[in-house]
mmCIF file of C-alpha atoms in Angstrom:
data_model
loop_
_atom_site.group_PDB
_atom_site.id
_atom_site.type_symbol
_atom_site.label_atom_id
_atom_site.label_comp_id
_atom_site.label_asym_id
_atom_site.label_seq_id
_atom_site.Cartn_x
_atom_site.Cartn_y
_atom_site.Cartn_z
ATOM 1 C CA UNK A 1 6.679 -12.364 -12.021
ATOM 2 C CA UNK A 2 3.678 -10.563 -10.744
ATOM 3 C CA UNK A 3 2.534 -7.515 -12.638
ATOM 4 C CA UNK A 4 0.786 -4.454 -10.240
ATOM 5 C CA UNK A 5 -1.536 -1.635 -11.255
ATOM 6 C CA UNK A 6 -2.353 0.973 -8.758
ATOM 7 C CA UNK A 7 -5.661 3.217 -9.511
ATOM 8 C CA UNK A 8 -7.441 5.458 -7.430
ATOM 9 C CA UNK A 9 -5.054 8.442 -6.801
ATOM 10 C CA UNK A 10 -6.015 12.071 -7.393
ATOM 11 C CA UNK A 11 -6.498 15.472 -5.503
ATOM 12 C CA UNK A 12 -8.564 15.802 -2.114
ATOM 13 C CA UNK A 13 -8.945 18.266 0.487
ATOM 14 C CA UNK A 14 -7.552 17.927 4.525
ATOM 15 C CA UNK A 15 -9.894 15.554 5.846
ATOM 16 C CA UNK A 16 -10.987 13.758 2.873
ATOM 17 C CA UNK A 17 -11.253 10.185 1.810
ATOM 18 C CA UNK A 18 -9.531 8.014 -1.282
ATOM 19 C CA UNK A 19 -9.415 4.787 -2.061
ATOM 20 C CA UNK A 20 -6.725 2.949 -4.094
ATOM 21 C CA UNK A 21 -6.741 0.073 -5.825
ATOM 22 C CA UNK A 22 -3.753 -2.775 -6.734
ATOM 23 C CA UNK A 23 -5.079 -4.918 -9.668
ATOM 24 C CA UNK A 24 -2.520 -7.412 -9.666
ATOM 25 C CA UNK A 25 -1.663 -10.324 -12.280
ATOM 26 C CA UNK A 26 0.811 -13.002 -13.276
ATOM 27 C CA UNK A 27 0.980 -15.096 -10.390
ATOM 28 C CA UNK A 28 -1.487 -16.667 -7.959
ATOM 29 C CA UNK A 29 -2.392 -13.121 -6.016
ATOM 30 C CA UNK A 30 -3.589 -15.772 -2.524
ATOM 31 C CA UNK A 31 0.587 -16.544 -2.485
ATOM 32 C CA UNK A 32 1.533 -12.907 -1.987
ATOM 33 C CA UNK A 33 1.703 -11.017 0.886
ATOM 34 C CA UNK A 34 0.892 -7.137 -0.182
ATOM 35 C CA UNK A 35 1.746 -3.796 0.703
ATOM 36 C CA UNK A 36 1.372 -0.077 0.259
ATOM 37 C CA UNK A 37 4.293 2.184 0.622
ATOM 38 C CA UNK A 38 4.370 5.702 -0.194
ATOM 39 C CA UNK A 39 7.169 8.498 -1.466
ATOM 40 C CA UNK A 40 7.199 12.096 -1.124
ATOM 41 C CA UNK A 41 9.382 13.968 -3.294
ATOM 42 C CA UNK A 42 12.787 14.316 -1.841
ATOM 43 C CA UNK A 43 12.075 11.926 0.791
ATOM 44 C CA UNK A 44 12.800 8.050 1.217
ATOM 45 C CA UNK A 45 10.255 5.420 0.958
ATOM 46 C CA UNK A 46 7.800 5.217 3.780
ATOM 47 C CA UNK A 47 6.062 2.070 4.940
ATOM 48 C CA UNK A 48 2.319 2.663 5.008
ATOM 49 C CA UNK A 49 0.115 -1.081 5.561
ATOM 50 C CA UNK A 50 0.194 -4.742 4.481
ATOM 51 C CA UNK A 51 -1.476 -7.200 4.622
ATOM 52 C CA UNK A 52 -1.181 -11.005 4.611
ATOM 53 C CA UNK A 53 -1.677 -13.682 2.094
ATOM 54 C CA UNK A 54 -5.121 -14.542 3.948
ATOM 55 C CA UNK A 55 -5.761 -10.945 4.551
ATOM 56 C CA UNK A 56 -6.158 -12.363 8.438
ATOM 57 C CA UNK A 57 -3.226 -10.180 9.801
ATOM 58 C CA UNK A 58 -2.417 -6.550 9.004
ATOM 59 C CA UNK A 59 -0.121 -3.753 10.265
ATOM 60 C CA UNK A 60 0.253 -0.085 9.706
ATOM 61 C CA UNK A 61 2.812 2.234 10.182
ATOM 62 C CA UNK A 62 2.380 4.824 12.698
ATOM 63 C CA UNK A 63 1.453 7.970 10.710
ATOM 64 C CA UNK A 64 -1.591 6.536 9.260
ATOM 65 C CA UNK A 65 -2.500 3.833 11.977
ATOM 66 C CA UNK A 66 -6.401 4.777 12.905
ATOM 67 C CA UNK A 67 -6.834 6.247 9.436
ATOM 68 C CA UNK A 68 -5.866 4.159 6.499
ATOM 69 C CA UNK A 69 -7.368 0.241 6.102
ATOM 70 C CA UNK A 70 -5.959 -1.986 4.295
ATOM 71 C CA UNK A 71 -7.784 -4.550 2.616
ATOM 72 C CA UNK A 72 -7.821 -7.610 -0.446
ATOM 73 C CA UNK A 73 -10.453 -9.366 -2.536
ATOM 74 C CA UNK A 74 -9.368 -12.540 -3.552
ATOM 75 C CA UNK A 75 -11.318 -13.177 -5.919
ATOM 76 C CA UNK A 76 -10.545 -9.783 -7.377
ATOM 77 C CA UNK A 77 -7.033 -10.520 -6.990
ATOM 78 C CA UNK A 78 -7.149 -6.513 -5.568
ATOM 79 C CA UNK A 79 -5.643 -4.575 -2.416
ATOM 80 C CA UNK A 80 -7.247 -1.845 -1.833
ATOM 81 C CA UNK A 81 -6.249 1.615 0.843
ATOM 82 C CA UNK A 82 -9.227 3.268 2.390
ATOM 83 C CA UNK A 83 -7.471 6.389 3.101
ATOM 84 C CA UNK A 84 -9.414 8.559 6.046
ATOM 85 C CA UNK A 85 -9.170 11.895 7.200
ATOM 86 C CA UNK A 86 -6.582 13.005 5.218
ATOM 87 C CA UNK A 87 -3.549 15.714 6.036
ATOM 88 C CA UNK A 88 -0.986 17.738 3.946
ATOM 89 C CA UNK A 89 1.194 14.957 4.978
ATOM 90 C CA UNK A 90 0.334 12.243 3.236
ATOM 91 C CA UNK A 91 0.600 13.658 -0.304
ATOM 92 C CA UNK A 92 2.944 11.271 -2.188
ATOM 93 C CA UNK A 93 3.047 8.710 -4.743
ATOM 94 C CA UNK A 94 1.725 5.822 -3.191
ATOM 95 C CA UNK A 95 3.299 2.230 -4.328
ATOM 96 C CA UNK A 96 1.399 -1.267 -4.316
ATOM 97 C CA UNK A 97 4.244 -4.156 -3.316
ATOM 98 C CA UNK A 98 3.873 -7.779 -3.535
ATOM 99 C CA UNK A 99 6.552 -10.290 -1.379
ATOM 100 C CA UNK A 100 6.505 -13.887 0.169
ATOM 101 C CA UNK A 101 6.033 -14.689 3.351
ATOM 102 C CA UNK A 102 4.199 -12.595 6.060
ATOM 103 C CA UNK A 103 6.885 -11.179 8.656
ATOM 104 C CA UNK A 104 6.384 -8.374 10.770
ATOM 105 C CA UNK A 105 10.159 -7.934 11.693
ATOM 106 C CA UNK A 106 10.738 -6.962 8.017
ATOM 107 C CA UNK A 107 6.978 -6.058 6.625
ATOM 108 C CA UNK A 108 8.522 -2.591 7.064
ATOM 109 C CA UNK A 109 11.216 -2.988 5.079
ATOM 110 C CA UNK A 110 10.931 -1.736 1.223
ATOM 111 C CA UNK A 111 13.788 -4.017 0.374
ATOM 112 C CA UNK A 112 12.132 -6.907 1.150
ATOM 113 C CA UNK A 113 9.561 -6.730 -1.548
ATOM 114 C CA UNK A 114 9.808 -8.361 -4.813
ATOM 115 C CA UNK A 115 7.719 -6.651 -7.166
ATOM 116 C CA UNK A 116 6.318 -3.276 -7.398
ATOM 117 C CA UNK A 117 3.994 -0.879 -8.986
ATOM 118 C CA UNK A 118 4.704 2.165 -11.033
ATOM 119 C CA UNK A 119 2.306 4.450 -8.151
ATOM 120 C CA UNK A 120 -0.197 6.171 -8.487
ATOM 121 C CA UNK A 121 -0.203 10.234 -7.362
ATOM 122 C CA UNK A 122 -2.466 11.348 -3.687
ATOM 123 C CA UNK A 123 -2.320 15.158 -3.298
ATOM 124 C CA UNK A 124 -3.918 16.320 -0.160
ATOM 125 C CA UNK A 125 -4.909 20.305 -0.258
ATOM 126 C CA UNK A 126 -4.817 22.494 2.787
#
């Protein structure tokens, strides 16, 4: 089992930065592809960026592509989210995710991830 922490949340203003944090533990953290997803209250689960075991390949959904950057430290065993000029939009809980296996077809896909976070809270003020 792999155990994730998310840090880093908090309350900024449109056009602010955050950064979160993913400690993660358990299993060997250079195995696991990671992810960050994010929910808004009411609303489904939203893809947000991964990353692959190496940290070589990454993708982004399309409401935070140019913004967000996703990033790891091995040695760290830590994902982090540089989140960029930030909107209304993007206030949610935002969820650290851990799977096998680095496919883009399904890197989307919250149901493909084996182990979560409990989140960690980004409000953005207008």
């Amino acid at each position: 089992q792999v155990q994730l922490v998310e840090s880093g949340g908090g309350l900024v203003q449109a056009g602010g930065s955050l950064r979160l944090s993913c400690a993660a533990s358990g299993r060997i953290f250079s195995s696991l592809c990671m992810a960050w997803f994010r929910q808004a209250p009411g609303k489904e689960r939203e893809f947000v960026a991964a990353i692959s075991q190496s940290g070589i390949s990454t993708h982004y959904g399309d409401s935070v592509k140019a913004r967000f950057t996703i990033s790891r430290d091995s040695a760290k065993n830590t994902v982090y989210l540089q989140m960029n000029s930030l909107k209304p939009e993007d206030t949610a809980v935002y969820y650290c995710a851990a799977k096998y296996g680095w496919n883009v077809a399904i890197i989307k896909d919250n149901k493909e991830y084996n182990d979560w976070g409990r989140g960690t809270q980004v409000t953005v003020s207008s």
